[in-house]
Amino acid sequence: MTARVGVVTFPGSLDDGDAARAVRVAGAEPVRLWHGDPSLHGVDAVVLPGGFSYGDYLRCGAIARFAPVMETLVDAARGGLPVLGICNGFQILCEAHLLPGALTRNQHLHFRNRDQFLRIETAGTAWTNAFQPGQEVLIPVKNGEGCYVADPATLDQLEAEGRVVARYISGNPNGSQRDIAAVTNEAGNVVGIMPHPEHAVEALTGPSLDGLGFFTSVLKHLVGTPA
């Protein structure tokens, strides 16, 4: 049976179509979810895509966190549903307190758009089990508020528990503390990543195919998860 992966569209979402395409390329069925509909329609996993939800008013992700779909999603994620937040989706996950820390204005105060090397630090999540720890990947980054910050105790805890999922290498594009590009929750089912793996799934449009592993990972995870 083909896995069904939901992709949420908020007002201002930019990369929901790309995320849905990446899900399809990986071999799953993308299911479009609407911010105003609290139902997840029985999906097996969810992607919160990049963009500018609600115009980034107040704070990136601050309004989206209160969307009807998020009320359902937060409970489902705490119950084990795999959730991937990409860029703005990462910001929403932090605002919803599904992930620690926050994403703030890039330290250099400029929007940064470039192909970015990352090092995968842990393969022990629902979204990274297709990789090897230490594997280097090339994925586009495009953000103006992608600087990951947290208090020192939280950063130390993430490090100690192996919850830093990926780090920037060959240059930090936004000043994120400890070069953090992605983190996960304690259970490993929720991952937030600032770069865009959905833009690196096809040779025609991406700098590599390295992003595809995030989407094939969740399919592998779902196969190994009891119904």
GROMACS .gro file of C-alpha atoms in nm:
model
  227
    1MET     CA    1   0.000   0.000   0.000
    2THR     CA    2   0.139   0.340  -0.101
    3ALA     CA    3   0.219   0.573   0.187
    4ARG     CA    4   0.022   0.898   0.197
    5VAL     CA    5   0.222   1.206   0.294
    6GLY     CA    6   0.035   1.527   0.363
    7VAL     CA    7   0.169   1.866   0.253
    8VAL     CA    8   0.012   2.164   0.428
    9THR     CA    9  -0.066   2.485   0.241
   10PHE     CA   10  -0.085   2.807   0.443
   11PRO     CA   11  -0.161   3.153   0.303
   12GLY     CA   12   0.181   3.256   0.174
   13SER     CA   13   0.325   2.905   0.132
   14LEU     CA   14   0.577   2.903  -0.151
   15ASP     CA   15   0.719   2.552  -0.174
   16ASP     CA   16   0.417   2.332  -0.108
   17GLY     CA   17   0.405   2.227  -0.473
   18ASP     CA   18   0.774   2.138  -0.472
   19ALA     CA   19   0.732   1.940  -0.151
   20ALA     CA   20   0.440   1.747  -0.299
   21ARG     CA   21   0.647   1.671  -0.607
   22ALA     CA   22   0.936   1.546  -0.391
   23VAL     CA   23   0.695   1.316  -0.208
   24ARG     CA   24   0.578   1.177  -0.542
   25VAL     CA   25   0.933   1.133  -0.674
   26ALA     CA   26   1.018   0.939  -0.357
   27GLY     CA   27   0.735   0.696  -0.430
   28ALA     CA   28   0.460   0.813  -0.197
   29GLU     CA   29   0.122   0.973  -0.261
   30PRO     CA   30   0.115   1.344  -0.178
   31VAL     CA   31  -0.205   1.463  -0.007
   32ARG     CA   32  -0.270   1.835  -0.007
   33LEU     CA   33  -0.380   1.964   0.336
   34TRP     CA   34  -0.537   2.307   0.392
   35HIS     CA   35  -0.445   2.530   0.684
   36GLY     CA   36  -0.810   2.596   0.769
   37ASP     CA   37  -0.913   2.229   0.776
   38PRO     CA   38  -0.826   2.056   1.104
   39SER     CA   39  -0.846   1.709   0.945
   40LEU     CA   40  -0.524   1.533   0.844
   41HIS     CA   41  -0.730   1.303   0.621
   42GLY     CA   42  -0.561   0.987   0.742
   43VAL     CA   43  -0.211   1.064   0.615
   44ASP     CA   44   0.091   0.868   0.735
   45ALA     CA   45   0.327   1.167   0.763
   46VAL     CA   46   0.318   1.544   0.711
   47VAL     CA   47   0.546   1.804   0.552
   48LEU     CA   48   0.523   2.171   0.653
   49PRO     CA   49   0.672   2.347   0.352
   50GLY     CA   50   0.877   2.660   0.305
   51GLY     CA   51   0.741   3.003   0.223
   52PHE     CA   52   0.603   3.301   0.411
   53SER     CA   53   0.297   3.176   0.597
   54TYR     CA   54   0.058   3.459   0.677
   55GLY     CA   55   0.313   3.701   0.534
   56ASP     CA   56   0.555   3.634   0.822
   57TYR     CA   57   0.356   3.888   1.025
   58LEU     CA   58   0.441   3.918   1.397
   59ARG     CA   59   0.716   3.657   1.361
   60CYS     CA   60   0.788   3.383   1.108
   61GLY     CA   61   0.549   3.098   1.186
   62ALA     CA   62   0.385   3.276   1.478
   63ILE     CA   63   0.039   3.296   1.320
   64ALA     CA   64   0.058   2.965   1.134
   65ARG     CA   65   0.115   2.793   1.465
   66PHE     CA   66  -0.251   2.868   1.551
   67ALA     CA   67  -0.402   2.743   1.223
   68PRO     CA   68  -0.676   2.479   1.267
   69VAL     CA   69  -0.464   2.213   1.097
   70MET     CA   70  -0.184   2.273   1.348
   71GLU     CA   71  -0.408   2.198   1.646
   72THR     CA   72  -0.455   1.847   1.508
   73LEU     CA   73  -0.098   1.815   1.387
   74VAL     CA   74   0.059   1.900   1.722
   75ASP     CA   75  -0.133   1.622   1.894
   76ALA     CA   76  -0.056   1.377   1.614
   77ALA     CA   77   0.315   1.461   1.622
   78ARG     CA   78   0.327   1.407   1.997
   79GLY     CA   79   0.163   1.071   1.928
   80GLY     CA   80   0.439   0.970   1.686
   81LEU     CA   81   0.328   1.098   1.344
   82PRO     CA   82   0.636   1.181   1.133
   83VAL     CA   83   0.652   1.555   1.060
   84LEU     CA   84   0.912   1.739   0.854
   85GLY     CA   85   0.927   2.119   0.870
   86ILE     CA   86   1.128   2.285   0.593
   87CYS     CA   87   1.243   2.648   0.632
   88ASN     CA   88   0.918   2.826   0.726
   89GLY     CA   89   0.793   2.483   0.837
   90PHE     CA   90   1.090   2.463   1.077
   91GLN     CA   91   0.994   2.804   1.214
   92ILE     CA   92   0.635   2.686   1.263
   93LEU     CA   93   0.750   2.373   1.450
   94CYS     CA   94   0.954   2.588   1.687
   95GLU     CA   95   0.664   2.826   1.741
   96ALA     CA   96   0.440   2.525   1.814
   97HIS     CA   97   0.695   2.400   2.069
   98LEU     CA   98   0.738   2.071   1.889
   99LEU     CA   99   1.106   2.161   1.853
  100PRO     CA  100   1.329   2.368   2.083
  101GLY     CA  101   1.493   2.696   1.994
  102ALA     CA  102   1.397   2.963   1.744
  103LEU     CA  103   1.488   3.091   1.398
  104THR     CA  104   1.588   3.457   1.392
  105ARG     CA  105   1.710   3.715   1.142
  106ASN     CA  106   2.026   3.613   0.959
  107GLN     CA  107   2.322   3.764   1.140
  108HIS     CA  108   2.443   3.947   0.829
  109LEU     CA  109   2.088   4.086   0.778
  110HIS     CA  110   2.071   3.966   0.417
  111PHE     CA  111   1.854   3.707   0.248
  112ARG     CA  112   2.078   3.416   0.152
  113ASN     CA  113   2.008   3.194  -0.150
  114ARG     CA  114   2.274   2.942  -0.250
  115ASP     CA  115   2.358   2.574  -0.275
  116GLN     CA  116   2.478   2.466   0.067
  117PHE     CA  117   2.683   2.172   0.191
  118LEU     CA  118   2.556   1.999   0.504
  119ARG     CA  119   2.686   1.716   0.718
  120ILE     CA  120   2.427   1.468   0.839
  121GLU     CA  121   2.492   1.416   1.209
  122THR     CA  122   2.231   1.154   1.290
  123ALA     CA  123   2.053   0.891   1.083
  124GLY     CA  124   1.834   0.795   1.377
  125THR     CA  125   1.524   0.992   1.277
  126ALA     CA  126   1.220   0.916   1.066
  127TRP     CA  127   1.351   1.157   0.803
  128THR     CA  128   1.723   1.073   0.787
  129ASN     CA  129   1.755   0.695   0.811
  130ALA     CA  130   1.855   0.675   0.442
  131PHE     CA  131   2.180   0.859   0.522
  132GLN     CA  132   2.497   0.767   0.707
  133PRO     CA  133   2.620   0.977   1.001
  134GLY     CA  134   2.889   1.208   0.871
  135GLN     CA  135   2.758   1.198   0.514
  136GLU     CA  136   2.792   1.528   0.329
  137VAL     CA  137   2.505   1.648   0.112
  138LEU     CA  138   2.441   1.947  -0.113
  139ILE     CA  139   2.101   2.115  -0.073
  140PRO     CA  140   1.980   2.468  -0.157
  141VAL     CA  141   1.928   2.719   0.123
  142LYS     CA  142   1.713   3.032   0.086
  143ASN     CA  143   1.618   3.233   0.391
  144GLY     CA  144   1.626   3.569   0.559
  145GLU     CA  145   1.543   3.443   0.908
  146GLY     CA  146   1.725   3.114   0.928
  147CYS     CA  147   1.962   3.176   1.218
  148TYR     CA  148   1.901   2.896   1.469
  149VAL     CA  149   1.935   3.007   1.831
  150ALA     CA  150   1.875   2.851   2.171
  151ASP     CA  151   2.005   2.897   2.523
  152PRO     CA  152   2.336   2.721   2.602
  153ALA     CA  153   2.168   2.452   2.814
  154THR     CA  154   1.932   2.360   2.529
  155LEU     CA  155   2.218   2.351   2.278
  156ASP     CA  156   2.420   2.127   2.510
  157GLN     CA  157   2.120   1.898   2.555
  158LEU     CA  158   2.067   1.869   2.180
  159GLU     CA  159   2.432   1.779   2.136
  160ALA     CA  160   2.435   1.528   2.421
  161GLU     CA  161   2.118   1.354   2.302
  162GLY     CA  162   2.224   1.336   1.937
  163ARG     CA  163   1.940   1.561   1.826
  164VAL     CA  164   2.139   1.786   1.597
  165VAL     CA  165   2.034   1.635   1.265
  166ALA     CA  166   2.254   1.835   1.026
  167ARG     CA  167   2.515   2.110   1.035
  168TYR     CA  168   2.632   2.363   0.781
  169ILE     CA  169   2.980   2.298   0.643
  170SER     CA  170   3.192   2.501   0.399
  171GLY     CA  171   3.041   2.817   0.544
  172ASN     CA  172   2.749   2.906   0.767
  173PRO     CA  173   2.491   3.096   0.558
  174ASN     CA  174   2.300   3.264   0.840
  175GLY     CA  175   2.501   3.256   1.163
  176SER     CA  176   2.316   2.965   1.322
  177GLN     CA  177   2.464   2.871   1.657
  178ARG     CA  178   2.699   2.572   1.638
  179ASP     CA  179   2.634   2.563   1.261
  180ILE     CA  180   2.301   2.389   1.325
  181ALA     CA  181   2.091   2.339   1.011
  182ALA     CA  182   1.841   2.083   1.143
  183VAL     CA  183   1.722   1.939   1.474
  184THR     CA  184   1.483   1.671   1.592
  185ASN     CA  185   1.260   1.604   1.891
  186GLU     CA  186   1.336   1.338   2.152
  187ALA     CA  187   1.138   1.069   1.969
  188GLY     CA  188   1.299   1.139   1.631
  189ASN     CA  189   0.970   1.165   1.443
  190VAL     CA  190   0.970   1.546   1.414
  191VAL     CA  191   1.252   1.714   1.219
  192GLY     CA  192   1.301   2.079   1.130
  193ILE     CA  193   1.550   2.176   0.861
  194MET     CA  194   1.628   2.522   0.727
  195PRO     CA  195   1.771   2.422   0.384
  196HIS     CA  196   1.535   2.283   0.119
  197PRO     CA  197   1.569   1.909   0.044
  198GLU     CA  198   1.265   1.926  -0.185
  199HIS     CA  199   1.474   2.135  -0.427
  200ALA     CA  200   1.735   1.859  -0.461
  201VAL     CA  201   1.540   1.555  -0.580
  202GLU     CA  202   1.583   1.577  -0.960
  203ALA     CA  203   1.890   1.637  -1.175
  204LEU     CA  204   1.706   1.881  -1.403
  205THR     CA  205   1.634   2.138  -1.132
  206GLY     CA  206   1.858   2.068  -0.832
  207PRO     CA  207   2.229   2.088  -0.757
  208SER     CA  208   2.217   1.720  -0.655
  209LEU     CA  209   1.975   1.439  -0.570
  210ASP     CA  210   2.078   1.452  -0.205
  211GLY     CA  211   1.746   1.585  -0.080
  212LEU     CA  212   1.558   1.278  -0.193
  213GLY     CA  213   1.691   1.080   0.103
  214PHE     CA  214   1.478   1.280   0.346
  215PHE     CA  215   1.163   1.166   0.168
  216THR     CA  216   1.266   0.805   0.109
  217SER     CA  217   1.367   0.787   0.475
  218VAL     CA  218   1.014   0.844   0.597
  219LEU     CA  219   0.885   0.571   0.365
  220LYS     CA  220   1.140   0.330   0.513
  221HIS     CA  221   1.038   0.441   0.860
  222LEU     CA  222   0.670   0.383   0.787
  223VAL     CA  223   0.734   0.034   0.656
  224GLY     CA  224   0.905  -0.052   0.985
  225THR     CA  225   0.634   0.106   1.201
  226PRO     CA  226   0.361  -0.130   1.321
  227ALA     CA  227   0.012  -0.032   1.205
   0.00000   0.00000   0.00000
